[in-house]
Short mmCIF file of the N, C-alpha and C atoms (twelve columns), coordinates in Angstrom:
data_MODEL
# 
_entry.id   MODEL 
# 
loop_
_atom_site.group_PDB 
_atom_site.id 
_atom_site.type_symbol 
_atom_site.label_atom_id 
_atom_site.label_alt_id 
_atom_site.label_comp_id 
_atom_site.label_asym_id 
_atom_site.label_seq_id 
_atom_site.Cartn_x 
_atom_site.Cartn_y 
_atom_site.Cartn_z 
_atom_site.pdbx_PDB_model_num 
ATOM 1   N N  . MET A 1  1.979   -37.030 -33.030 1 
ATOM 2   C CA . MET A 1  1.670   -36.124 -34.108 1 
ATOM 3   C C  . MET A 1  1.721   -34.663 -33.686 1 
ATOM 4   N N  . THR A 2  1.665   -34.397 -32.428 1 
ATOM 5   C CA . THR A 2  1.611   -33.021 -31.951 1 
ATOM 6   C C  . THR A 2  2.832   -32.241 -32.429 1 
ATOM 7   N N  . GLY A 3  2.588   -31.183 -33.196 1 
ATOM 8   C CA . GLY A 3  3.647   -30.318 -33.686 1 
ATOM 9   C C  . GLY A 3  4.418   -30.866 -34.869 1 
ATOM 10  N N  . ALA A 4  4.031   -32.014 -35.398 1 
ATOM 11  C CA . ALA A 4  4.757   -32.632 -36.515 1 
ATOM 12  C C  . ALA A 4  4.557   -31.839 -37.805 1 
ATOM 13  N N  . ASP A 5  5.573   -31.834 -38.659 1 
ATOM 14  C CA . ASP A 5  5.470   -31.212 -39.973 1 
ATOM 15  C C  . ASP A 5  4.841   -32.168 -40.984 1 
ATOM 16  N N  . VAL A 6  5.090   -33.470 -40.777 1 
ATOM 17  C CA . VAL A 6  4.642   -34.503 -41.710 1 
ATOM 18  C C  . VAL A 6  4.119   -35.696 -40.932 1 
ATOM 19  N N  . VAL A 7  3.050   -36.306 -41.435 1 
ATOM 20  C CA . VAL A 7  2.579   -37.588 -40.909 1 
ATOM 21  C C  . VAL A 7  2.811   -38.615 -42.010 1 
ATOM 22  N N  . VAL A 8  3.481   -39.709 -41.659 1 
ATOM 23  C CA . VAL A 8  3.763   -40.779 -42.607 1 
ATOM 24  C C  . VAL A 8  3.065   -42.042 -42.124 1 
ATOM 25  N N  . VAL A 9  2.239   -42.627 -42.985 1 
ATOM 26  C CA . VAL A 9  1.531   -43.864 -42.645 1 
ATOM 27  C C  . VAL A 9  2.150   -44.991 -43.469 1 
ATOM 28  N N  . PHE A 10 2.820   -45.914 -42.785 1 
ATOM 29  C CA . PHE A 10 3.443   -47.049 -43.466 1 
ATOM 30  C C  . PHE A 10 2.968   -48.374 -42.910 1 
ATOM 31  N N  . THR A 11 1.780   -48.385 -42.344 1 
ATOM 32  C CA . THR A 11 1.200   -49.625 -41.847 1 
ATOM 33  C C  . THR A 11 -0.283  -49.630 -42.179 1 
ATOM 34  N N  . GLY A 12 -0.810  -50.802 -42.422 1 
ATOM 35  C CA . GLY A 12 -2.212  -50.906 -42.788 1 
ATOM 36  C C  . GLY A 12 -3.119  -51.299 -41.644 1 
ATOM 37  N N  . HIS A 13 -2.676  -51.071 -40.401 1 
ATOM 38  C CA . HIS A 13 -3.499  -51.437 -39.249 1 
ATOM 39  C C  . HIS A 13 -4.831  -50.696 -39.292 1 
ATOM 40  N N  . LYS A 14 -5.892  -51.399 -38.908 1 
ATOM 41  C CA . LYS A 14 -7.236  -50.832 -39.029 1 
ATOM 42  C C  . LYS A 14 -7.446  -49.567 -38.207 1 
ATOM 43  N N  . GLN A 15 -6.632  -49.327 -37.189 1 
ATOM 44  C CA . GLN A 15 -6.753  -48.104 -36.396 1 
ATOM 45  C C  . GLN A 15 -6.533  -46.857 -37.258 1 
ATOM 46  N N  . TYR A 16 -5.744  -46.973 -38.309 1 
ATOM 47  C CA . TYR A 16 -5.430  -45.826 -39.146 1 
ATOM 48  C C  . TYR A 16 -6.515  -45.518 -40.170 1 
ATOM 49  N N  . PHE A 17 -7.397  -46.470 -40.442 1 
ATOM 50  C CA . PHE A 17 -8.452  -46.244 -41.423 1 
ATOM 51  C C  . PHE A 17 -9.456  -45.201 -40.945 1 
ATOM 52  N N  . GLY A 18 -9.562  -44.970 -39.651 1 
ATOM 53  C CA . GLY A 18 -10.518 -44.015 -39.111 1 
ATOM 54  C C  . GLY A 18 -9.952  -42.637 -38.833 1 
ATOM 55  N N  . LEU A 19 -8.721  -42.381 -39.244 1 
ATOM 56  C CA . LEU A 19 -8.121  -41.071 -38.997 1 
ATOM 57  C C  . LEU A 19 -8.896  -39.984 -39.737 1 
ATOM 58  N N  . THR A 20 -9.219  -38.917 -39.025 1 
ATOM 59  C CA . THR A 20 -9.918  -37.806 -39.674 1 
ATOM 60  C C  . THR A 20 -8.953  -36.649 -39.896 1 
ATOM 61  N N  . PRO A 21 -9.092  -35.963 -41.019 1 
ATOM 62  C CA . PRO A 21 -8.215  -34.834 -41.302 1 
ATOM 63  C C  . PRO A 21 -8.263  -33.761 -40.216 1 
ATOM 64  N N  . ALA A 22 -9.446  -33.482 -39.689 1 
ATOM 65  C CA . ALA A 22 -9.585  -32.409 -38.693 1 
ATOM 66  C C  . ALA A 22 -8.777  -32.696 -37.436 1 
ATOM 67  N N  . GLU A 23 -8.862  -33.919 -36.905 1 
ATOM 68  C CA . GLU A 23 -8.133  -34.219 -35.671 1 
ATOM 69  C C  . GLU A 23 -6.626  -34.258 -35.897 1 
ATOM 70  N N  . ILE A 24 -6.199  -34.739 -37.053 1 
ATOM 71  C CA . ILE A 24 -4.766  -34.781 -37.341 1 
ATOM 72  C C  . ILE A 24 -4.227  -33.363 -37.533 1 
ATOM 73  N N  . LYS A 25 -4.947  -32.544 -38.296 1 
ATOM 74  C CA . LYS A 25 -4.505  -31.165 -38.547 1 
ATOM 75  C C  . LYS A 25 -4.423  -30.376 -37.248 1 
ATOM 76  N N  . GLN A 26 -5.389  -30.584 -36.363 1 
ATOM 77  C CA . GLN A 26 -5.373  -29.894 -35.074 1 
ATOM 78  C C  . GLN A 26 -4.146  -30.299 -34.260 1 
ATOM 79  N N  . LYS A 27 -3.831  -31.576 -34.232 1 
ATOM 80  C CA . LYS A 27 -2.665  -32.046 -33.475 1 
ATOM 81  C C  . LYS A 27 -1.367  -31.538 -34.078 1 
ATOM 82  N N  . MET A 28 -1.305  -31.500 -35.409 1 
ATOM 83  C CA . MET A 28 -0.087  -31.040 -36.064 1 
ATOM 84  C C  . MET A 28 0.105   -29.538 -35.878 1 
ATOM 85  N N  . GLY A 29 -0.979  -28.780 -35.928 1 
ATOM 86  C CA . GLY A 29 -0.897  -27.340 -35.736 1 
ATOM 87  C C  . GLY A 29 -0.246  -26.600 -36.890 1 
ATOM 88  N N  . LYS A 30 -0.348  -27.139 -38.086 1 
ATOM 89  C CA . LYS A 30 0.264   -26.520 -39.264 1 
ATOM 90  C C  . LYS A 30 -0.805  -25.960 -40.189 1 
ATOM 91  N N  . LYS A 31 -0.456  -24.888 -40.906 1 
ATOM 92  C CA . LYS A 31 -1.392  -24.278 -41.845 1 
ATOM 93  C C  . LYS A 31 -1.626  -25.195 -43.046 1 
ATOM 94  N N  . GLN A 32 -0.563  -25.779 -43.566 1 
ATOM 95  C CA . GLN A 32 -0.672  -26.698 -44.700 1 
ATOM 96  C C  . GLN A 32 0.157   -27.948 -44.402 1 
ATOM 97  N N  . PRO A 33 -0.403  -28.870 -43.615 1 
ATOM 98  C CA . PRO A 33 0.333   -30.072 -43.229 1 
ATOM 99  C C  . PRO A 33 0.475   -31.053 -44.397 1 
ATOM 100 N N  . LEU A 34 1.412   -31.954 -44.252 1 
ATOM 101 C CA . LEU A 34 1.702   -32.960 -45.272 1 
ATOM 102 C C  . LEU A 34 1.428   -34.341 -44.709 1 
ATOM 103 N N  . ILE A 35 0.735   -35.172 -45.487 1 
ATOM 104 C CA . ILE A 35 0.545   -36.568 -45.112 1 
ATOM 105 C C  . ILE A 35 1.055   -37.438 -46.253 1 
ATOM 106 N N  . ILE A 36 1.890   -38.406 -45.908 1 
ATOM 107 C CA . ILE A 36 2.394   -39.386 -46.863 1 
ATOM 108 C C  . ILE A 36 1.753   -40.713 -46.498 1 
ATOM 109 N N  . ASP A 37 0.935   -41.213 -47.401 1 
ATOM 110 C CA . ASP A 37 0.162   -42.429 -47.161 1 
ATOM 111 C C  . ASP A 37 0.799   -43.582 -47.926 1 
ATOM 112 N N  . GLY A 38 1.649   -44.323 -47.251 1 
ATOM 113 C CA . GLY A 38 2.359   -45.435 -47.877 1 
ATOM 114 C C  . GLY A 38 1.537   -46.696 -48.031 1 
ATOM 115 N N  . ARG A 39 0.342   -46.713 -47.483 1 
ATOM 116 C CA . ARG A 39 -0.512  -47.907 -47.557 1 
ATOM 117 C C  . ARG A 39 -1.900  -47.621 -48.124 1 
ATOM 118 N N  . ASN A 40 -2.119  -46.389 -48.579 1 
ATOM 119 C CA . ASN A 40 -3.417  -45.993 -49.137 1 
ATOM 120 C C  . ASN A 40 -4.566  -46.298 -48.179 1 
ATOM 121 N N  . VAL A 41 -4.412  -45.869 -46.938 1 
ATOM 122 C CA . VAL A 41 -5.441  -46.122 -45.924 1 
ATOM 123 C C  . VAL A 41 -6.306  -44.896 -45.626 1 
ATOM 124 N N  . VAL A 42 -5.929  -43.729 -46.132 1 
ATOM 125 C CA . VAL A 42 -6.744  -42.541 -45.906 1 
ATOM 126 C C  . VAL A 42 -7.338  -42.078 -47.239 1 
ATOM 127 N N  . ASP A 43 -8.422  -41.333 -47.174 1 
ATOM 128 C CA . ASP A 43 -9.092  -40.817 -48.362 1 
ATOM 129 C C  . ASP A 43 -8.382  -39.537 -48.806 1 
ATOM 130 N N  . PRO A 44 -7.706  -39.572 -49.961 1 
ATOM 131 C CA . PRO A 44 -6.942  -38.395 -50.384 1 
ATOM 132 C C  . PRO A 44 -7.799  -37.148 -50.551 1 
ATOM 133 N N  . ASP A 45 -9.005  -37.297 -51.082 1 
ATOM 134 C CA . ASP A 45 -9.868  -36.129 -51.303 1 
ATOM 135 C C  . ASP A 45 -10.246 -35.447 -49.996 1 
ATOM 136 N N  . LYS A 46 -10.545 -36.225 -48.967 1 
ATOM 137 C CA . LYS A 46 -10.887 -35.646 -47.665 1 
ATOM 138 C C  . LYS A 46 -9.715  -34.855 -47.099 1 
ATOM 139 N N  . PHE A 47 -8.507  -35.399 -47.224 1 
ATOM 140 C CA . PHE A 47 -7.340  -34.721 -46.667 1 
ATOM 141 C C  . PHE A 47 -6.967  -33.489 -47.483 1 
ATOM 142 N N  . ILE A 48 -7.042  -33.577 -48.795 1 
ATOM 143 C CA . ILE A 48 -6.741  -32.415 -49.639 1 
ATOM 144 C C  . ILE A 48 -7.755  -31.301 -49.380 1 
ATOM 145 N N  . ASN A 49 -9.028  -31.661 -49.285 1 
ATOM 146 C CA . ASN A 49 -10.072 -30.659 -49.015 1 
ATOM 147 C C  . ASN A 49 -9.924  -30.021 -47.638 1 
ATOM 148 N N  . ALA A 50 -9.251  -30.713 -46.720 1 
ATOM 149 C CA . ALA A 50 -9.013  -30.170 -45.378 1 
ATOM 150 C C  . ALA A 50 -7.734  -29.336 -45.319 1 
ATOM 151 N N  . GLY A 51 -7.043  -29.182 -46.473 1 
ATOM 152 C CA . GLY A 51 -5.862  -28.331 -46.518 1 
ATOM 153 C C  . GLY A 51 -4.535  -29.054 -46.462 1 
ATOM 154 N N  . PHE A 52 -4.547  -30.375 -46.532 1 
ATOM 155 C CA . PHE A 52 -3.317  -31.152 -46.497 1 
ATOM 156 C C  . PHE A 52 -2.675  -31.216 -47.873 1 
ATOM 157 N N  . VAL A 53 -1.355  -31.375 -47.889 1 
ATOM 158 C CA . VAL A 53 -0.645  -31.829 -49.066 1 
ATOM 159 C C  . VAL A 53 -0.641  -33.343 -48.925 1 
ATOM 160 N N  . TYR A 54 -1.200  -34.049 -49.897 1 
ATOM 161 C CA . TYR A 54 -1.335  -35.504 -49.821 1 
ATOM 162 C C  . TYR A 54 -0.413  -36.171 -50.832 1 
ATOM 163 N N  . LYS A 55 0.327   -37.156 -50.377 1 
ATOM 164 C CA . LYS A 55 1.140   -37.996 -51.254 1 
ATOM 165 C C  . LYS A 55 0.811   -39.441 -50.930 1 
ATOM 166 N N  . GLY A 56 0.385   -40.189 -51.928 1 
ATOM 167 C CA . GLY A 56 0.061   -41.597 -51.744 1 
ATOM 168 C C  . GLY A 56 0.793   -42.439 -52.774 1 
ATOM 169 N N  . ILE A 57 1.003   -43.680 -52.460 1 
ATOM 170 C CA . ILE A 57 1.707   -44.589 -53.358 1 
ATOM 171 C C  . ILE A 57 0.765   -45.009 -54.492 1 
ATOM 172 N N  . GLY A 58 1.161   -44.747 -55.730 1 
ATOM 173 C CA . GLY A 58 0.398   -45.170 -56.895 1 
ATOM 174 C C  . GLY A 58 -0.899  -44.417 -57.138 1 
ATOM 175 N N  . ARG A 59 -1.088  -43.277 -56.528 1 
ATOM 176 C CA . ARG A 59 -2.342  -42.532 -56.696 1 
ATOM 177 C C  . ARG A 59 -2.192  -41.265 -57.529 1 
ATOM 178 N N  . GLY A 60 -1.020  -40.962 -57.983 1 
ATOM 179 C CA . GLY A 60 -0.828  -39.738 -58.747 1 
ATOM 180 C C  . GLY A 60 -0.898  -38.514 -57.852 1 
ATOM 181 N N  . ASP A 61 -0.800  -37.343 -58.463 1 
ATOM 182 C CA . ASP A 61 -0.824  -36.099 -57.693 1 
ATOM 183 C C  . ASP A 61 -2.150  -35.394 -57.917 1 
ATOM 184 N N  . LYS A 62 -2.973  -35.351 -56.891 1 
ATOM 185 C CA . LYS A 62 -4.283  -34.705 -56.963 1 
ATOM 186 C C  . LYS A 62 -4.251  -33.306 -56.355 1 
ATOM 187 N N  . ASN A 63 -3.105  -32.886 -55.859 1 
ATOM 188 C CA . ASN A 63 -2.980  -31.603 -55.172 1 
ATOM 189 C C  . ASN A 63 -3.068  -30.451 -56.164 1 
ATOM 190 N N  . SER A 64 -3.677  -29.352 -55.742 1 
ATOM 191 C CA . SER A 64 -3.810  -28.179 -56.616 1 
ATOM 192 C C  . SER A 64 -3.152  -26.957 -55.985 1 
ATOM 193 N N  . HIS A 65 -2.001  -27.143 -55.421 1 
ATOM 194 C CA . HIS A 65 -1.270  -26.070 -54.751 1 
ATOM 195 C C  . HIS A 65 0.178   -26.118 -55.212 1 
ATOM 196 N N  . PRO A 66 0.986   -25.136 -54.893 1 
ATOM 197 C CA . PRO A 66 2.362   -25.087 -55.394 1 
ATOM 198 C C  . PRO A 66 3.306   -26.126 -54.797 1 
ATOM 199 N N  . LEU A 67 2.940   -26.801 -53.727 1 
ATOM 200 C CA . LEU A 67 3.826   -27.804 -53.123 1 
ATOM 201 C C  . LEU A 67 3.581   -29.164 -53.755 1 
ATOM 202 N N  . LYS A 68 4.164   -29.405 -54.904 1 
ATOM 203 C CA . LYS A 68 3.934   -30.678 -55.609 1 
ATOM 204 C C  . LYS A 68 5.148   -31.555 -55.591 1 
# 
């Protein structure tokens, strides 16, 4: 994840359920990072509140920024 522009989660392994927005954002090093959650394993509200652009399968668009 270090320096990545986007994090994509396409597996439902339990290790991913504990991912925190703060640690991922720090590793990515981006002002407004993007996470694509293909398995709905992360909490969209936590990631959006931490400054992420969140895209999840079947969850609609909850983002309130220009990157929709």
